[in-house]
PDB file of C-alpha atoms in Angstrom:
ATOM      1  CA  ALA J 237       9.758  -0.994  18.727  1.00 72.00           C
ATOM      2  CA  ALA J 238       7.009  -0.327  21.249  1.00 79.00           C
ATOM      3  CA  ALA J 239       5.292   2.077  18.868  1.00 87.00           C
ATOM      4  CA  PHE J 240       5.187  -0.652  16.215  1.00 91.00           C
ATOM      5  CA  ALA J 241       3.598  -3.063  18.705  1.00 90.00           C
ATOM      6  CA  VAL J 242       0.996  -0.480  19.713  1.00 90.00           C
ATOM      7  CA  ALA J 243       0.220   0.207  16.046  1.00 94.00           C
ATOM      8  CA  SER J 244      -0.152  -3.534  15.479  1.00 95.00           C
ATOM      9  CA  ALA J 245      -2.544  -3.776  18.431  1.00 95.00           C
ATOM     10  CA  ILE J 246      -4.643  -0.978  16.958  1.00 96.00           C
ATOM     11  CA  ASN J 247      -4.707  -2.806  13.624  1.00 97.00           C
ATOM     12  CA  GLY J 248      -5.822  -5.971  15.421  1.00 97.00           C
ATOM     13  CA  VAL J 249      -8.696  -4.077  16.999  1.00 97.00           C
ATOM     14  CA  LEU J 250      -9.656  -2.717  13.573  1.00 97.00           C
ATOM     15  CA  VAL J 251      -9.628  -6.255  12.155  1.00 96.00           C
ATOM     16  CA  ILE J 252     -12.199  -7.164  14.816  1.00 97.00           C
ATOM     17  CA  LEU J 253     -14.310  -4.025  14.399  1.00 97.00           C
ATOM     18  CA  ILE J 254     -14.686  -4.093  10.615  1.00 94.00           C
ATOM     19  CA  PRO J 255     -16.779  -7.286  10.348  1.00 92.00           C
ATOM     20  CA  THR J 256     -18.613  -6.730  13.636  1.00 93.00           C
ATOM     21  CA  LEU J 257     -19.490  -3.025  13.800  1.00 93.00           C
ATOM     22  CA  VAL J 258     -18.133  -0.994  10.907  1.00 94.00           C
ATOM     23  CA  ILE J 259     -19.187  -2.908   7.796  1.00 92.00           C
ATOM     24  CA  GLY J 260     -20.677  -6.158   8.986  1.00 88.00           C
ATOM     25  CA  VAL J 261     -21.111  -9.370   7.027  1.00 88.00           C
ATOM     26  CA  CYS J 262     -23.974 -11.108   5.222  1.00 87.00           C
ATOM     27  CA  GLY J 263     -27.373 -11.059   6.840  1.00 84.00           C
ATOM     28  CA  SER J 264     -27.956 -14.799   6.678  1.00 86.00           C
ATOM     29  CA  THR J 265     -26.307 -16.867   9.407  1.00 83.00           C
ATOM     30  CA  GLU J 266     -25.823 -19.843   7.053  1.00 87.00           C
ATOM     31  CA  MET J 267     -23.746 -17.958   4.490  1.00 90.00           C
ATOM     32  CA  ARG J 268     -19.996 -18.508   4.426  1.00 88.00           C
ATOM     33  CA  CYS J 269     -19.149 -14.889   5.145  1.00 86.00           C
ATOM     34  CA  ASN J 270     -21.062 -15.031   8.421  1.00 88.00           C
ATOM     35  CA  ALA J 271     -20.268 -18.616   9.391  1.00 89.00           C
ATOM     36  CA  GLY J 272     -16.591 -18.680   8.464  1.00 91.00           C
ATOM     37  CA  THR J 273     -15.069 -15.323   7.654  1.00 91.00           C
ATOM     38  CA  LYS J 274     -16.416 -13.327  10.593  1.00 92.00           C
ATOM     39  CA  PRO J 275     -15.182 -15.769  13.281  1.00 93.00           C
ATOM     40  CA  ALA J 276     -11.842 -16.138  11.496  1.00 95.00           C
ATOM     41  CA  LEU J 277     -11.334 -12.366  11.435  1.00 95.00           C
ATOM     42  CA  ILE J 278     -12.291 -12.041  15.094  1.00 96.00           C
ATOM     43  CA  ILE J 279      -9.822 -14.776  16.088  1.00 97.00           C
ATOM     44  CA  ALA J 280      -7.070 -13.328  13.889  1.00 97.00           C
ATOM     45  CA  GLY J 281      -7.620  -9.841  15.299  1.00 97.00           C
ATOM     46  CA  ALA J 282      -7.560 -11.153  18.863  1.00 98.00           C
ATOM     47  CA  LEU J 283      -4.305 -13.024  18.200  1.00 98.00           C
ATOM     48  CA  ILE J 284      -2.758  -9.868  16.736  1.00 97.00           C
ATOM     49  CA  VAL J 285      -3.791  -7.845  19.797  1.00 97.00           C
ATOM     50  CA  VAL J 286      -2.481 -10.454  22.234  1.00 97.00           C
ATOM     51  CA  ALA J 287       0.838 -10.828  20.403  1.00 96.00           C
ATOM     52  CA  SER J 288       1.258  -7.046  20.257  1.00 95.00           C
ATOM     53  CA  LEU J 289       0.534  -6.646  23.954  1.00 93.00           C
ATOM     54  CA  ILE J 290       3.001  -9.404  24.821  1.00 94.00           C
ATOM     55  CA  HIS J 291       5.623  -7.768  22.627  1.00 92.00           C
ATOM     56  CA  THR J 292       5.023  -4.393  24.261  1.00 90.00           C
ATOM     57  CA  ALA J 293       5.237  -5.877  27.760  1.00 89.00           C
ATOM     58  CA  LEU J 294       8.468  -7.724  26.949  1.00 90.00           C
ATOM     59  CA  TYR J 295       9.978  -4.596  25.421  1.00 88.00           C
ATOM     60  CA  LEU J 296       9.064  -2.381  28.345  1.00 87.00           C
ATOM     61  CA  THR J 297      10.419  -4.866  30.894  1.00 90.00           C
ATOM     62  CA  SER J 298      13.660  -5.644  29.024  1.00 87.00           C
ATOM     63  CA  LYS J 299      16.878  -4.107  30.298  1.00 75.00           C
ATOM     64  CA  ASN J 300      18.593  -3.799  26.919  1.00 73.00           C
ATOM     65  CA  LYS J 301      16.314  -1.532  24.898  1.00 64.00           C
ATOM     66  CA  ALA J 302      17.949  -1.108  21.542  1.00 60.00           C
TER      67      ALA J 302
END
């Protein structure tokens, strides 16, 4: 279960990196891909990372690890 959460956190980081560093988005700041899609992907990736870290912390601190 913890390995799945760590893998999800890595995927969340990749969701953030693809539009910011790896591929990028449109050059114009007014275009929809830059004004809407890039911030949405950054927020979604951050939420995935946070949820995965919370899941990992709860799993590692739980007494009944199944």
